[in-house]
Tab-separated table of C-alpha atoms in Angstrom:
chain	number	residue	atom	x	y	z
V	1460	UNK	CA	-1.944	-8.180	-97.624
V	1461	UNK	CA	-4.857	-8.438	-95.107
V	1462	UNK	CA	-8.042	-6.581	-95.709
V	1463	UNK	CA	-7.665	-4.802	-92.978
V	1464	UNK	CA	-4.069	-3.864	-94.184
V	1465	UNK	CA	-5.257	-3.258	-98.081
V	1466	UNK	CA	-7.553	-0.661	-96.606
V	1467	UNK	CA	-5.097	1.233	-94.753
V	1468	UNK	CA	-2.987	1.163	-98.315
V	1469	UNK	CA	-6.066	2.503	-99.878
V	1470	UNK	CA	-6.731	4.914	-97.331
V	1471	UNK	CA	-2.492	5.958	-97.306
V	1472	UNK	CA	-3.075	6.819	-101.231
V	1473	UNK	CA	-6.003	8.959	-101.124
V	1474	UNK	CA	-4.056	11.079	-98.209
V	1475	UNK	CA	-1.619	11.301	-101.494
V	1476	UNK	CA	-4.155	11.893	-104.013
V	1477	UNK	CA	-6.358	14.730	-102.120
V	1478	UNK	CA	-2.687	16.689	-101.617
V	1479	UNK	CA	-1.939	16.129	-105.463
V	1480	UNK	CA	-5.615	17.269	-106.534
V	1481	UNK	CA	-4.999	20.332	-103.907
V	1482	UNK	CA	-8.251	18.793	-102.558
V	1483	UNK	CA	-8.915	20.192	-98.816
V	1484	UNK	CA	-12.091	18.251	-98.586
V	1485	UNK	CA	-10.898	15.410	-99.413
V	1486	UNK	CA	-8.220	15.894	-97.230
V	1487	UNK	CA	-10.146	16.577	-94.215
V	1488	UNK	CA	-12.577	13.749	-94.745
V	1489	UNK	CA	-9.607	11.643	-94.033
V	1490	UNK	CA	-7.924	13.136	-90.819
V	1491	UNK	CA	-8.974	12.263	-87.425
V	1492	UNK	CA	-10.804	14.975	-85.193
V	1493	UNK	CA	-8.685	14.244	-82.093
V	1494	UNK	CA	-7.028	17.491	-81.457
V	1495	UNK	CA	-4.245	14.797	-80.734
V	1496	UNK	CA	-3.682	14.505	-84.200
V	1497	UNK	CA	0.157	15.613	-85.181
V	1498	UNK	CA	1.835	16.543	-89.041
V	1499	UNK	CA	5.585	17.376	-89.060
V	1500	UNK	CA	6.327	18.254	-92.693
V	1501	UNK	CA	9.745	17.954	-93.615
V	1502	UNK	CA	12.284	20.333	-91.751
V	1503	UNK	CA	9.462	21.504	-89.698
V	1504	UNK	CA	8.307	21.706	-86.195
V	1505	UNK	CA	5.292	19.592	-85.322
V	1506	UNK	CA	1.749	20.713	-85.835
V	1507	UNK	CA	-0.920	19.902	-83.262
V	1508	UNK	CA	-4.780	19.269	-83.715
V	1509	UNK	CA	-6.529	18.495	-86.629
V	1510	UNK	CA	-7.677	21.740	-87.079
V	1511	UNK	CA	-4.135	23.458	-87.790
V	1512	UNK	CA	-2.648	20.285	-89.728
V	1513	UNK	CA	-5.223	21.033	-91.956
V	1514	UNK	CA	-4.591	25.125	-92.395
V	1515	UNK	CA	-0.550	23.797	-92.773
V	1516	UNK	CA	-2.023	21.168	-95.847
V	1517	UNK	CA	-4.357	24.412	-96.709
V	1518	UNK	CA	-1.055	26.573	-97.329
V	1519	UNK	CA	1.162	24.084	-98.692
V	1520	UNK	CA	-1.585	23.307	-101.789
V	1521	UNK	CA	-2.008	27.313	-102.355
V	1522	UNK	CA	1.045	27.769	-102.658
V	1523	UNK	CA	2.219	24.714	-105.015
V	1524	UNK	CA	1.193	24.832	-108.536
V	1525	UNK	CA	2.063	21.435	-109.261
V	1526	UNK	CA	2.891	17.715	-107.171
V	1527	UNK	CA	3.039	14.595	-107.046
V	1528	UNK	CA	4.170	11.978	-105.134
V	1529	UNK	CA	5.530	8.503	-106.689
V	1530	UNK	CA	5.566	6.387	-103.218
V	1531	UNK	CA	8.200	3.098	-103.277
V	1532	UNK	CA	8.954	1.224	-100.251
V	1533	UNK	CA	5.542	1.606	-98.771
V	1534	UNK	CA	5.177	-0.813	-95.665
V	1535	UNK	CA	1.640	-1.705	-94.068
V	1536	UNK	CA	1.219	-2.854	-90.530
V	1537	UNK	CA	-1.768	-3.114	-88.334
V	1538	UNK	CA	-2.303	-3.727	-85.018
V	1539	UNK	CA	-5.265	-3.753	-83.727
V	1540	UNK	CA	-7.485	-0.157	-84.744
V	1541	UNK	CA	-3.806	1.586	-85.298
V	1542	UNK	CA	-1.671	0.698	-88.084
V	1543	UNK	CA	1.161	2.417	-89.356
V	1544	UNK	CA	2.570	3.175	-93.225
V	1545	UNK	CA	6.234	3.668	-94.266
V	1546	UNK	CA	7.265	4.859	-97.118
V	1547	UNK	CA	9.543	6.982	-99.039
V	1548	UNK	CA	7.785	9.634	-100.949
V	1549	UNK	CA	9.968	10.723	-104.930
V	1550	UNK	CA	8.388	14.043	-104.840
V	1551	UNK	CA	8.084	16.327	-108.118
V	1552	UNK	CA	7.028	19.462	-108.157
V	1553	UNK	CA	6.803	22.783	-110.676
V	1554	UNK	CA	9.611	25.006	-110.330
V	1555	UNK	CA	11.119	27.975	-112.527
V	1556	UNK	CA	13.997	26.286	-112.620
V	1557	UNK	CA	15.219	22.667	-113.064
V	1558	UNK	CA	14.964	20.396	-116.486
V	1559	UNK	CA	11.503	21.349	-117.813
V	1560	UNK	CA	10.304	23.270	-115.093
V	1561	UNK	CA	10.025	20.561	-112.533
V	1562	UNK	CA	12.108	19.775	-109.228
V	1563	UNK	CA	12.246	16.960	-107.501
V	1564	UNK	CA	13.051	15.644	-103.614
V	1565	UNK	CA	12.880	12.512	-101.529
V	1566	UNK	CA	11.768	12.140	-97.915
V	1567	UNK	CA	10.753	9.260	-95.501
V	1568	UNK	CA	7.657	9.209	-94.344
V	1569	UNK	CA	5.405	7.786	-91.644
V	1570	UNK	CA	1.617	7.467	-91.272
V	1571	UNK	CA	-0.030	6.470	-88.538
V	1572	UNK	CA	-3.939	5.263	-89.089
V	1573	UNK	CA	-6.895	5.169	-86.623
V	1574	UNK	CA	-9.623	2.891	-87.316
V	1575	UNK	CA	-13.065	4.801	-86.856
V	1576	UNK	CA	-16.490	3.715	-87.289
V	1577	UNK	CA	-16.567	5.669	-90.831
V	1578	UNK	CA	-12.724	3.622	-91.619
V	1579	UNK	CA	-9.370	4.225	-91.540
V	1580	UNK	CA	-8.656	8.168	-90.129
V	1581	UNK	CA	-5.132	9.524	-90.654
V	1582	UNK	CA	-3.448	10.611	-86.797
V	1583	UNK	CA	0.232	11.216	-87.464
V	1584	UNK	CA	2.036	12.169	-90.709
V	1585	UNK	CA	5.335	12.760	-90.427
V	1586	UNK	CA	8.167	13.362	-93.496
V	1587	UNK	CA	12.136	13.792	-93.125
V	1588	UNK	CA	13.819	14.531	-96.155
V	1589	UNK	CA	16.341	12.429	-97.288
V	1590	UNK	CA	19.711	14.151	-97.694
V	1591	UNK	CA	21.812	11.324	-98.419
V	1592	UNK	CA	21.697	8.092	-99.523
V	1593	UNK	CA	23.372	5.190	-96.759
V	1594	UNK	CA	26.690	3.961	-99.131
């Protein structure tokens, strides 16, 4: 990988790592301001502006005792001060029921990157859940 692209990798796993903590500072240090900034979480509508991606993120970590996020297939591309990160997020969670107390779930997702003066600023996340595999 390029610099350039090993940044955006680093800056793709702390996106994953501030949700896992349930770290909303974090979280925010790495969004764009734009109010262009969109988040479609999976089977959801899309959310607009940083300021409400961040209360969805807000309510999602309040209301999830437990998650993590095992990320395979994770593609880096850069082009210029946008670059873009594929991946398919293994997600486990807690749950009341389900061996041990723990669920799990699989989605695709797609981050799009926005190089600002401070580094790499997350503009677009978007996650579909995968409901089948292709046979």
């Amino acid at each position: 990988m390029t610099p350039d692209q090993q940044d955006v990798a680093a800056a793709n796993e702390a996106f994953y790592g501030a949700v896992e903590r349930g770290d909303l500072d974090a979280l925010t240090g790495l969004w764009c301001t734009e109010e262009t900034a969109v988040c479609v979480h999976p089977g959801a509508t899309p959310i607009h502006g940083t300021r409400n991606v961040l209360r969805s993120w807000a309510l999602i970590m309040a209301n999830t005792d437990y998650i993590q996020f095992f990320l395979t297939d994770v593609t880096v591309s850069v082009n210029g001060d946008v670059a873009t990160v594929t991946c398919r997020e293994n997600i486990l969670t807690a749950a009341d029921s389900g061996p041990q107390g723990f669920n799990g779930g699989l989605a695709e997702a797609l981050n799009v990157f926005v190089r600002r003066p401070g580094g790499w600023r997350l503009w677009v996340h978007q996650a579909s859940p995968v409901v089948s595999e292709a046979g």
